[in-house]
PDB file of C-alpha atoms in Angstrom:
ATOM      1  CA  GLU K   1      24.370  59.811 -17.542  1.00  0.00           C
ATOM      2  CA  LEU K   2      24.428  59.847 -21.888  1.00  0.00           C
ATOM      3  CA  PRO K   3      27.993  59.053 -23.771  1.00  0.00           C
ATOM      4  CA  ALA K   4      29.516  62.471 -24.388  1.00  0.00           C
ATOM      5  CA  GLY K   5      31.698  61.715 -26.936  1.00  0.00           C
ATOM      6  CA  ARG K   6      33.426  59.521 -29.068  1.00  0.00           C
ATOM      7  CA  LYS K   7      36.736  56.960 -27.130  1.00  0.00           C
ATOM      8  CA  ALA K   8      37.513  54.714 -29.726  1.00  0.00           C
ATOM      9  CA  THR K   9      37.461  54.348 -33.341  1.00  0.00           C
ATOM     10  CA  MET K  10      38.086  51.175 -35.136  1.00  0.00           C
ATOM     11  CA  LYS K  11      38.554  50.382 -39.491  1.00  0.00           C
ATOM     12  CA  ALA K  12      36.180  47.815 -38.804  1.00  0.00           C
ATOM     13  CA  HIS K  13      35.825  46.311 -42.475  1.00  0.00           C
ATOM     14  CA  VAL K  14      35.551  46.895 -45.688  1.00  0.00           C
ATOM     15  CA  GLY K  15      32.348  48.075 -46.798  1.00  0.00           C
ATOM     16  CA  GLY K  16      29.754  47.848 -44.601  1.00  0.00           C
ATOM     17  CA  VAL K  17      29.159  47.025 -41.219  1.00  0.00           C
ATOM     18  CA  LEU K  18      26.192  45.744 -40.827  1.00  0.00           C
ATOM     19  CA  ALA K  19      26.273  44.842 -37.184  1.00  0.00           C
ATOM     20  CA  VAL K  20      28.006  45.081 -33.564  1.00  0.00           C
ATOM     21  CA  ARG K  21      27.919  43.259 -30.643  1.00  0.00           C
ATOM     22  CA  PHE K  22      29.016  43.185 -26.914  1.00  0.00           C
ATOM     23  CA  ASN K  23      29.701  39.367 -25.250  1.00  0.00           C
ATOM     24  CA  LYS K  24      27.714  39.468 -21.861  1.00  0.00           C
ATOM     25  CA  ASP K  25      29.740  41.239 -19.689  1.00  0.00           C
ATOM     26  CA  GLY K  26      31.106  43.895 -22.358  1.00  0.00           C
ATOM     27  CA  ALA K  27      34.499  43.257 -22.535  1.00  0.00           C
ATOM     28  CA  TYR K  28      34.752  42.403 -25.659  1.00  0.00           C
ATOM     29  CA  CYS K  29      32.719  43.643 -29.188  1.00  0.00           C
ATOM     30  CA  LEU K  30      31.914  40.733 -32.125  1.00  0.00           C
ATOM     31  CA  THR K  31      31.491  42.938 -35.933  1.00  0.00           C
ATOM     32  CA  CYS K  32      30.496  41.950 -39.368  1.00  0.00           C
ATOM     33  CA  GLY K  33      30.142  42.765 -42.091  1.00  0.00           C
ATOM     34  CA  GLN K  34      29.757  43.095 -46.456  1.00  0.00           C
ATOM     35  CA  ASP K  35      33.591  41.634 -46.737  1.00  0.00           C
ATOM     36  CA  ARG K  36      31.680  37.897 -45.564  1.00  0.00           C
ATOM     37  CA  VAL K  37      34.048  38.353 -42.264  1.00  0.00           C
ATOM     38  CA  LEU K  38      33.674  38.023 -38.005  1.00  0.00           C
ATOM     39  CA  LYS K  39      35.831  40.503 -35.986  1.00  0.00           C
ATOM     40  CA  LEU K  40      35.617  39.508 -32.215  1.00  0.00           C
ATOM     41  CA  TRP K  41      37.517  42.890 -30.739  1.00  0.00           C
ATOM     42  CA  ASN K  42      39.093  45.372 -27.743  1.00  0.00           C
ATOM     43  CA  PRO K  43      37.596  47.971 -28.172  1.00  0.00           C
ATOM     44  CA  TYR K  44      39.272  49.641 -25.291  1.00  0.00           C
ATOM     45  CA  LYS K  45      42.267  49.327 -27.007  1.00  0.00           C
ATOM     46  CA  GLU K  46      40.601  49.445 -30.824  1.00  0.00           C
ATOM     47  CA  ALA K  47      42.017  45.774 -31.330  1.00  0.00           C
ATOM     48  CA  CYS K  48      41.197  43.257 -33.553  1.00  0.00           C
ATOM     49  CA  ILE K  49      41.860  39.985 -31.889  1.00  0.00           C
ATOM     50  CA  LYS K  50      40.191  37.099 -34.666  1.00  0.00           C
ATOM     51  CA  SER K  51      38.718  36.784 -37.845  1.00  0.00           C
ATOM     52  CA  TYR K  52      36.932  34.237 -38.333  1.00  0.00           C
ATOM     53  CA  LEU K  53      36.398  33.244 -41.966  1.00  0.00           C
ATOM     54  CA  GLY K  54      34.281  31.022 -43.416  1.00  0.00           C
ATOM     55  CA  HIS K  55      31.108  32.729 -44.309  1.00  0.00           C
ATOM     56  CA  GLY K  56      31.174  33.417 -48.686  1.00  0.00           C
ATOM     57  CA  HIS K  57      28.326  36.244 -48.371  1.00  0.00           C
ATOM     58  CA  GLU K  58      28.131  39.336 -46.468  1.00  0.00           C
ATOM     59  CA  VAL K  59      26.929  38.863 -42.578  1.00  0.00           C
ATOM     60  CA  TYR K  60      23.716  40.642 -41.537  1.00  0.00           C
ATOM     61  CA  ASP K  61      24.105  39.541 -38.040  1.00  0.00           C
ATOM     62  CA  VAL K  62      26.239  38.302 -35.097  1.00  0.00           C
ATOM     63  CA  ALA K  63      25.553  36.082 -32.207  1.00  0.00           C
ATOM     64  CA  VAL K  64      27.587  35.517 -29.213  1.00  0.00           C
ATOM     65  CA  ALA K  65      26.604  32.294 -26.237  1.00  0.00           C
ATOM     66  CA  ASP K  66      26.067  33.317 -22.436  1.00  0.00           C
ATOM     67  CA  ASP K  67      28.898  31.828 -21.886  1.00  0.00           C
ATOM     68  CA  ASN K  68      31.517  33.711 -24.202  1.00  0.00           C
ATOM     69  CA  SER K  69      32.620  30.621 -25.860  1.00  0.00           C
ATOM     70  CA  ARG K  70      30.722  29.701 -28.953  1.00  0.00           C
ATOM     71  CA  LEU K  71      29.084  32.854 -31.960  1.00  0.00           C
ATOM     72  CA  ALA K  72      26.406  32.115 -34.334  1.00  0.00           C
ATOM     73  CA  SER K  73      25.923  34.316 -37.184  1.00  0.00           C
ATOM     74  CA  CYS K  74      23.613  34.814 -40.462  1.00  0.00           C
ATOM     75  CA  GLY K  75      23.242  36.408 -43.599  1.00  0.00           C
ATOM     76  CA  GLY K  76      23.057  35.661 -47.520  1.00  0.00           C
ATOM     77  CA  ASP K  77      24.303  31.850 -47.481  1.00  0.00           C
ATOM     78  CA  LYS K  78      21.211  31.557 -46.420  1.00  0.00           C
ATOM     79  CA  MET K  79      22.756  29.110 -43.550  1.00  0.00           C
ATOM     80  CA  VAL K  80      23.675  30.046 -40.216  1.00  0.00           C
ATOM     81  CA  PHE K  81      27.367  29.716 -38.968  1.00  0.00           C
ATOM     82  CA  TYR K  82      27.302  28.095 -34.973  1.00  0.00           C
ATOM     83  CA  TRP K  83      31.399  28.401 -34.580  1.00  0.00           C
ATOM     84  CA  ASP K  84      33.463  27.978 -31.487  1.00  0.00           C
ATOM     85  CA  VAL K  85      34.560  30.888 -30.448  1.00  0.00           C
ATOM     86  CA  ALA K  86      38.762  29.952 -28.997  1.00  0.00           C
ATOM     87  CA  SER K  87      39.590  28.029 -32.197  1.00  0.00           C
ATOM     88  CA  GLY K  88      37.614  29.306 -35.207  1.00  0.00           C
ATOM     89  CA  ASN K  89      35.971  26.326 -36.325  1.00  0.00           C
ATOM     90  CA  ILE K  90      32.035  26.046 -37.621  1.00  0.00           C
ATOM     91  CA  ILE K  91      31.240  23.933 -35.196  1.00  0.00           C
ATOM     92  CA  ARG K  92      27.554  23.632 -37.769  1.00  0.00           C
ATOM     93  CA  LYS K  93      25.927  25.128 -40.462  1.00  0.00           C
ATOM     94  CA  PHE K  94      22.424  24.747 -40.398  1.00  0.00           C
ATOM     95  CA  ARG K  95      20.496  24.613 -43.132  1.00  0.00           C
ATOM     96  CA  GLY K  96      16.328  25.351 -44.324  1.00  0.00           C
ATOM     97  CA  HIS K  97      16.241  28.968 -44.739  1.00  0.00           C
ATOM     98  CA  GLU K  98      15.951  30.066 -48.983  1.00  0.00           C
ATOM     99  CA  LEU K  99      16.224  33.219 -48.720  1.00  0.00           C
ATOM    100  CA  LYS K 100      19.623  35.573 -46.745  1.00  0.00           C
ATOM    101  CA  VAL K 101      19.131  34.843 -43.116  1.00  0.00           C
ATOM    102  CA  ASN K 102      18.300  38.445 -41.765  1.00  0.00           C
ATOM    103  CA  ALA K 103      19.246  38.062 -37.765  1.00  0.00           C
ATOM    104  CA  VAL K 104      20.019  35.418 -34.557  1.00  0.00           C
ATOM    105  CA  SER K 105      20.154  35.016 -31.196  1.00  0.00           C
ATOM    106  CA  PHE K 106      21.196  32.477 -29.009  1.00  0.00           C
ATOM    107  CA  ALA K 107      18.054  31.386 -27.186  1.00  0.00           C
ATOM    108  CA  GLY K 108      17.578  28.933 -23.638  1.00  0.00           C
ATOM    109  CA  GLU K 109      19.165  27.320 -20.608  1.00  0.00           C
ATOM    110  CA  GLU K 110      22.949  27.868 -21.566  1.00  0.00           C
ATOM    111  CA  SER K 111      22.063  29.182 -25.229  1.00  0.00           C
ATOM    112  CA  SER K 112      21.739  26.097 -26.138  1.00  0.00           C
ATOM    113  CA  VAL K 113      19.098  27.040 -28.921  1.00  0.00           C
ATOM    114  CA  LEU K 114      19.135  30.070 -32.354  1.00  0.00           C
ATOM    115  CA  ILE K 115      16.856  31.483 -33.341  1.00  0.00           C
ATOM    116  CA  SER K 116      17.213  32.747 -36.716  1.00  0.00           C
ATOM    117  CA  ALA K 117      14.617  35.235 -39.063  1.00  0.00           C
ATOM    118  CA  SER K 118      15.020  34.977 -43.248  1.00  0.00           C
ATOM    119  CA  TYR K 119      13.616  37.051 -45.677  1.00  0.00           C
ATOM    120  CA  ASP K 120      12.571  34.145 -47.381  1.00  0.00           C
ATOM    121  CA  LYS K 121       9.243  34.780 -44.561  1.00  0.00           C
ATOM    122  CA  THR K 122      10.190  32.488 -41.793  1.00  0.00           C
ATOM    123  CA  VAL K 123      11.814  32.574 -38.504  1.00  0.00           C
ATOM    124  CA  ARG K 124      12.993  29.071 -37.913  1.00  0.00           C
ATOM    125  CA  ILE K 125      14.585  27.827 -34.354  1.00  0.00           C
ATOM    126  CA  TYR K 126      17.379  25.629 -34.583  1.00  0.00           C
ATOM    127  CA  ASP K 127      18.627  22.492 -31.004  1.00  0.00           C
ATOM    128  CA  CYS K 128      22.874  23.390 -30.322  1.00  0.00           C
ATOM    129  CA  ARG K 129      23.067  19.958 -29.050  1.00  0.00           C
ATOM    130  CA  SER K 130      21.426  18.627 -32.032  1.00  0.00           C
ATOM    131  CA  ARG K 131      23.534  16.659 -34.402  1.00  0.00           C
ATOM    132  CA  SER K 132      20.077  17.239 -37.340  1.00  0.00           C
ATOM    133  CA  LEU K 133      21.554  20.973 -39.501  1.00  0.00           C
ATOM    134  CA  ASP K 134      17.427  20.418 -40.444  1.00  0.00           C
ATOM    135  CA  ALA K 135      15.252  23.835 -38.506  1.00  0.00           C
ATOM    136  CA  ILE K 136      12.715  21.640 -35.090  1.00  0.00           C
ATOM    137  CA  GLN K 137      10.318  24.673 -35.606  1.00  0.00           C
ATOM    138  CA  THR K 138       9.299  26.887 -37.787  1.00  0.00           C
ATOM    139  CA  MET K 139       7.353  29.713 -38.078  1.00  0.00           C
ATOM    140  CA  SER K 140       5.353  30.511 -40.856  1.00  0.00           C
ATOM    141  CA  ASP K 141       3.367  33.574 -39.951  1.00  0.00           C
ATOM    142  CA  PHE K 142       4.934  36.386 -42.217  1.00  0.00           C
ATOM    143  CA  THR K 143       3.596  37.626 -45.778  1.00  0.00           C
ATOM    144  CA  ASP K 144       7.029  39.270 -46.265  1.00  0.00           C
ATOM    145  CA  SER K 145      10.470  39.765 -45.173  1.00  0.00           C
ATOM    146  CA  VAL K 146      11.811  39.101 -41.274  1.00  0.00           C
ATOM    147  CA  THR K 147      13.612  41.707 -40.683  1.00  0.00           C
ATOM    148  CA  SER K 148      15.375  41.844 -36.529  1.00  0.00           C
ATOM    149  CA  LEU K 149      14.468  39.766 -33.779  1.00  0.00           C
ATOM    150  CA  ALA K 150      14.563  39.906 -29.918  1.00  0.00           C
ATOM    151  CA  VAL K 151      14.385  36.965 -27.464  1.00  0.00           C
ATOM    152  CA  ARG K 152      13.866  37.465 -23.522  1.00  0.00           C
ATOM    153  CA  GLU K 153      12.832  34.258 -21.516  1.00  0.00           C
ATOM    154  CA  HIS K 154      10.344  31.895 -23.295  1.00  0.00           C
ATOM    155  CA  GLU K 155       9.611  35.118 -25.215  1.00  0.00           C
ATOM    156  CA  ILE K 156      10.524  35.964 -28.727  1.00  0.00           C
ATOM    157  CA  CYS K 157       9.424  39.359 -31.116  1.00  0.00           C
ATOM    158  CA  THR K 158       9.405  39.911 -34.225  1.00  0.00           C
ATOM    159  CA  GLY K 159       9.730  43.043 -37.125  1.00  0.00           C
ATOM    160  CA  CYS K 160       8.607  42.116 -40.363  1.00  0.00           C
ATOM    161  CA  VAL K 161       8.289  44.535 -43.520  1.00  0.00           C
ATOM    162  CA  ASP K 162       4.881  43.542 -43.542  1.00  0.00           C
ATOM    163  CA  GLY K 163       4.263  46.096 -40.582  1.00  0.00           C
ATOM    164  CA  TRP K 164       3.401  43.970 -37.410  1.00  0.00           C
ATOM    165  CA  ILE K 165       4.915  42.899 -34.759  1.00  0.00           C
ATOM    166  CA  ARG K 166       4.721  39.650 -33.846  1.00  0.00           C
ATOM    167  CA  ILE K 167       5.816  37.723 -30.044  1.00  0.00           C
ATOM    168  CA  TYR K 168       5.939  34.083 -29.870  1.00  0.00           C
ATOM    169  CA  ASP K 169       4.673  32.363 -26.809  1.00  0.00           C
ATOM    170  CA  ILE K 170       7.996  29.272 -26.372  1.00  0.00           C
ATOM    171  CA  ARG K 171       6.020  28.237 -23.583  1.00  0.00           C
ATOM    172  CA  HIS K 172       2.494  29.170 -23.528  1.00  0.00           C
ATOM    173  CA  GLY K 173       2.568  27.992 -27.537  1.00  0.00           C
ATOM    174  CA  GLU K 174       0.717  31.165 -28.800  1.00  0.00           C
ATOM    175  CA  MET K 175       1.717  34.340 -30.937  1.00  0.00           C
ATOM    176  CA  ILE K 176       0.362  37.814 -30.306  1.00  0.00           C
ATOM    177  CA  SER K 177       0.912  40.237 -32.976  1.00  0.00           C
ATOM    178  CA  ASP K 178      -0.038  43.921 -33.108  1.00  0.00           C
ATOM    179  CA  CYS K 179      -0.190  46.031 -36.231  1.00  0.00           C
ATOM    180  CA  VAL K 180       2.161  48.806 -37.044  1.00  0.00           C
ATOM    181  CA  GLY K 181       1.631  49.681 -40.121  1.00  0.00           C
ATOM    182  CA  GLU K 182       5.065  50.261 -41.654  1.00  0.00           C
ATOM    183  CA  ALA K 183       7.633  48.162 -42.649  1.00  0.00           C
ATOM    184  CA  VAL K 184       9.105  47.235 -39.767  1.00  0.00           C
ATOM    185  CA  THR K 185      13.169  47.134 -39.269  1.00  0.00           C
ATOM    186  CA  CYS K 186      14.625  46.665 -35.532  1.00  0.00           C
ATOM    187  CA  VAL K 187      12.609  45.318 -32.490  1.00  0.00           C
ATOM    188  CA  ARG K 188      14.035  45.338 -28.762  1.00  0.00           C
ATOM    189  CA  PHE K 189      12.259  44.219 -25.477  1.00  0.00           C
ATOM    190  CA  THR K 190      13.263  46.897 -22.661  1.00  0.00           C
ATOM    191  CA  TYR K 191      15.384  45.910 -20.155  1.00  0.00           C
ATOM    192  CA  ASP K 192      12.176  45.992 -17.899  1.00  0.00           C
ATOM    193  CA  GLY K 193      10.610  43.361 -20.133  1.00  0.00           C
ATOM    194  CA  ASN K 194       6.852  45.354 -20.484  1.00  0.00           C
ATOM    195  CA  CYS K 195       8.012  47.733 -23.336  1.00  0.00           C
ATOM    196  CA  VAL K 196       9.100  46.798 -27.713  1.00  0.00           C
ATOM    197  CA  LEU K 197      11.313  49.343 -28.417  1.00  0.00           C
ATOM    198  CA  CYS K 198      11.182  49.066 -33.004  1.00  0.00           C
ATOM    199  CA  THR K 199      12.413  51.610 -35.696  1.00  0.00           C
ATOM    200  CA  CYS K 200      10.585  52.239 -38.575  1.00  0.00           C
ATOM    201  CA  MET K 201      11.151  52.819 -41.852  1.00  0.00           C
ATOM    202  CA  ASP K 202       8.936  56.780 -42.041  1.00  0.00           C
ATOM    203  CA  ASN K 203      11.359  58.284 -39.656  1.00  0.00           C
ATOM    204  CA  LYS K 204      10.081  57.271 -36.983  1.00  0.00           C
ATOM    205  CA  VAL K 205      11.558  55.243 -33.238  1.00  0.00           C
ATOM    206  CA  ARG K 206       7.941  53.177 -31.699  1.00  0.00           C
ATOM    207  CA  LEU K 207       7.569  52.265 -28.008  1.00  0.00           C
ATOM    208  CA  PHE K 208       4.484  49.360 -28.059  1.00  0.00           C
ATOM    209  CA  ASP K 209       2.983  48.261 -24.520  1.00  0.00           C
ATOM    210  CA  LYS K 210       3.769  44.378 -24.784  1.00  0.00           C
ATOM    211  CA  SER K 211       1.384  43.503 -23.007  1.00  0.00           C
ATOM    212  CA  ASN K 212      -1.956  44.864 -25.225  1.00  0.00           C
ATOM    213  CA  GLY K 213      -0.096  46.760 -27.479  1.00  0.00           C
ATOM    214  CA  GLU K 214      -0.976  49.714 -27.041  1.00  0.00           C
ATOM    215  CA  LEU K 215       1.240  53.370 -28.511  1.00  0.00           C
ATOM    216  CA  LEU K 216       3.203  54.235 -25.721  1.00  0.00           C
ATOM    217  CA  ASN K 217       5.225  56.955 -27.252  1.00  0.00           C
ATOM    218  CA  THR K 218       7.431  58.066 -31.047  1.00  0.00           C
ATOM    219  CA  TYR K 219      10.353  59.388 -31.411  1.00  0.00           C
ATOM    220  CA  THR K 220      10.995  61.476 -34.108  1.00  0.00           C
ATOM    221  CA  GLY K 221      14.189  63.715 -35.491  1.00  0.00           C
ATOM    222  CA  HIS K 222      16.265  60.827 -37.153  1.00  0.00           C
ATOM    223  CA  LYS K 223      16.622  60.107 -40.837  1.00  0.00           C
ATOM    224  CA  ASN K 224      15.277  56.752 -41.498  1.00  0.00           C
ATOM    225  CA  ASP K 225      13.268  56.122 -44.604  1.00  0.00           C
ATOM    226  CA  SER K 226      15.918  53.293 -46.968  1.00  0.00           C
ATOM    227  CA  TYR K 227      18.242  51.510 -44.921  1.00  0.00           C
ATOM    228  CA  LYS K 228      18.062  48.954 -41.829  1.00  0.00           C
ATOM    229  CA  VAL K 229      19.015  51.013 -39.268  1.00  0.00           C
ATOM    230  CA  GLU K 230      18.795  49.820 -35.355  1.00  0.00           C
ATOM    231  CA  ALA K 231      17.449  51.159 -31.779  1.00  0.00           C
ATOM    232  CA  CYS K 232      18.009  50.528 -27.862  1.00  0.00           C
ATOM    233  CA  MET K 233      16.703  51.291 -24.460  1.00  0.00           C
ATOM    234  CA  THR K 234      19.893  52.581 -22.379  1.00  0.00           C
ATOM    235  CA  ARG K 235      20.212  50.681 -18.721  1.00  0.00           C
ATOM    236  CA  GLY K 236      17.680  51.440 -16.580  1.00  0.00           C
ATOM    237  CA  ASP K 237      15.071  52.176 -19.900  1.00  0.00           C
ATOM    238  CA  SER K 238      16.016  55.591 -18.994  1.00  0.00           C
ATOM    239  CA  HIS K 239      16.563  56.535 -22.807  1.00  0.00           C
ATOM    240  CA  VAL K 240      15.958  55.590 -26.394  1.00  0.00           C
ATOM    241  CA  VAL K 241      18.806  55.460 -27.964  1.00  0.00           C
ATOM    242  CA  CYS K 242      18.356  55.013 -32.357  1.00  0.00           C
ATOM    243  CA  GLY K 243      20.979  55.414 -35.186  1.00  0.00           C
ATOM    244  CA  SER K 244      20.515  57.382 -38.500  1.00  0.00           C
ATOM    245  CA  GLU K 245      20.774  57.339 -42.428  1.00  0.00           C
ATOM    246  CA  LYS K 246      22.740  60.670 -42.203  1.00  0.00           C
ATOM    247  CA  GLY K 247      25.347  59.066 -39.969  1.00  0.00           C
ATOM    248  CA  ASP K 248      24.207  60.934 -36.486  1.00  0.00           C
ATOM    249  CA  ILE K 249      23.356  59.390 -33.085  1.00  0.00           C
ATOM    250  CA  PHE K 250      19.545  60.045 -31.143  1.00  0.00           C
ATOM    251  CA  PHE K 251      18.582  60.133 -27.729  1.00  0.00           C
ATOM    252  CA  TRP K 252      15.168  60.078 -26.471  1.00  0.00           C
ATOM    253  CA  ASP K 253      14.246  60.808 -23.090  1.00  0.00           C
ATOM    254  CA  LEU K 254      11.416  57.616 -22.595  1.00  0.00           C
ATOM    255  CA  VAL K 255       8.954  58.480 -22.048  1.00  0.00           C
ATOM    256  CA  SER K 256       8.559  62.557 -22.702  1.00  0.00           C
ATOM    257  CA  GLY K 257       9.842  61.750 -25.964  1.00  0.00           C
ATOM    258  CA  LYS K 258      12.275  65.069 -26.863  1.00  0.00           C
ATOM    259  CA  GLU K 259      15.489  64.854 -28.279  1.00  0.00           C
ATOM    260  CA  VAL K 260      18.044  65.817 -25.035  1.00  0.00           C
ATOM    261  CA  HIS K 261      21.721  64.550 -27.301  1.00  0.00           C
ATOM    262  CA  LYS K 262      22.662  63.483 -30.661  1.00  0.00           C
ATOM    263  CA  LEU K 263      26.636  61.650 -31.348  1.00  0.00           C
ATOM    264  CA  SER K 264      27.720  62.391 -34.491  1.00  0.00           C
ATOM    265  CA  GLY K 265      31.119  60.646 -35.712  1.00  0.00           C
ATOM    266  CA  HIS K 266      30.159  58.623 -38.855  1.00  0.00           C
ATOM    267  CA  SER K 267      30.222  59.800 -42.328  1.00  0.00           C
ATOM    268  CA  ASN K 268      27.271  57.368 -43.496  1.00  0.00           C
ATOM    269  CA  VAL K 269      23.927  55.274 -42.101  1.00  0.00           C
ATOM    270  CA  VAL K 270      24.759  54.713 -38.510  1.00  0.00           C
ATOM    271  CA  CYS K 271      22.933  50.610 -38.487  1.00  0.00           C
ATOM    272  CA  SER K 272      24.069  48.862 -35.867  1.00  0.00           C
ATOM    273  CA  LEU K 273      23.916  49.358 -32.052  1.00  0.00           C
ATOM    274  CA  ALA K 274      24.382  48.618 -29.021  1.00  0.00           C
ATOM    275  CA  TYR K 275      25.188  49.915 -25.377  1.00  0.00           C
ATOM    276  CA  HIS K 276      26.514  47.977 -22.544  1.00  0.00           C
ATOM    277  CA  PRO K 277      25.307  46.388 -19.661  1.00  0.00           C
ATOM    278  CA  SER K 278      26.713  47.684 -17.327  1.00  0.00           C
ATOM    279  CA  ASP K 279      28.705  51.247 -18.462  1.00  0.00           C
ATOM    280  CA  THR K 280      27.876  53.725 -19.795  1.00  0.00           C
ATOM    281  CA  TYR K 281      29.449  53.268 -22.878  1.00  0.00           C
ATOM    282  CA  LEU K 282      27.723  53.074 -27.045  1.00  0.00           C
ATOM    283  CA  LEU K 283      28.961  50.600 -30.116  1.00  0.00           C
ATOM    284  CA  SER K 284      27.301  52.197 -33.182  1.00  0.00           C
ATOM    285  CA  ALA K 285      28.238  50.935 -36.841  1.00  0.00           C
ATOM    286  CA  SER K 286      28.162  52.531 -40.527  1.00  0.00           C
ATOM    287  CA  VAL K 287      27.998  51.663 -43.612  1.00  0.00           C
ATOM    288  CA  ASP K 288      31.055  53.634 -43.701  1.00  0.00           C
ATOM    289  CA  GLY K 289      33.364  50.871 -42.631  1.00  0.00           C
ATOM    290  CA  THR K 290      34.020  51.443 -39.224  1.00  0.00           C
ATOM    291  CA  VAL K 291      32.764  50.782 -35.519  1.00  0.00           C
ATOM    292  CA  SER K 292      32.204  53.400 -33.050  1.00  0.00           C
ATOM    293  CA  LEU K 293      32.787  53.462 -29.103  1.00  0.00           C
ATOM    294  CA  TRP K 294      30.805  56.307 -27.124  1.00  0.00           C
ATOM    295  CA  GLN K 295      31.547  56.802 -23.623  1.00  0.00           C
TER     296      GLN K 295
END
């Protein structure tokens, strides 16, 4: 069962919307954009509940803690902002990155750790429970901008413009790297944790076996050669979903690789996607300034 049509549209930000994320139970969503603002929404009612102000530059990514009480965001400020959801206050601004921060994610038990990926060729780990504003660990294995993060239990997967996917096993202190050969702009674990999905700027989405790095499938038909465009999995890993620079959203059968469905409605690049954790809802964010809810 795939989303059939558009249920709601939110004129979310002035300028492009750069990321959209469901909260943990899918009741709300978060958006961030070029207008330096984070927003909390009830997408089913097209209602903005709260705005979070404090960034001085555009905001590239937003993440929500497991208990929905805290947020993290990052962007052109070179810092990772750590927020209290209810009050809208900034708890901390974590420092250390020398250039803009592309992606952020919570990790660890009770979302006690923040992980960030930057244009400065590093990934940094911060302890939310510490008063220190500096990273507790820095990974510097990259030779170009680190565009994307995916976190699953004790594993951190990174995508980089240098054309490599790197997976860090924090528990064992190991790193495995696989060469894709094209600039990687988004990485996602499949729900079963066995594979890594990655988007590349050669108009292709690729699926890799996590254990041995084997290329399992390639998905094509969309346009992606100039912008960071996200892909994701549908629940149950049956289909691959990806945005396009022409404003469409493509669905492919995971196994056959065939394009099976397409949603249209955005007037510019669809740069971010979020699939509902338990229902057939998809959120899409676009450079056209809108967020759409599809069902």
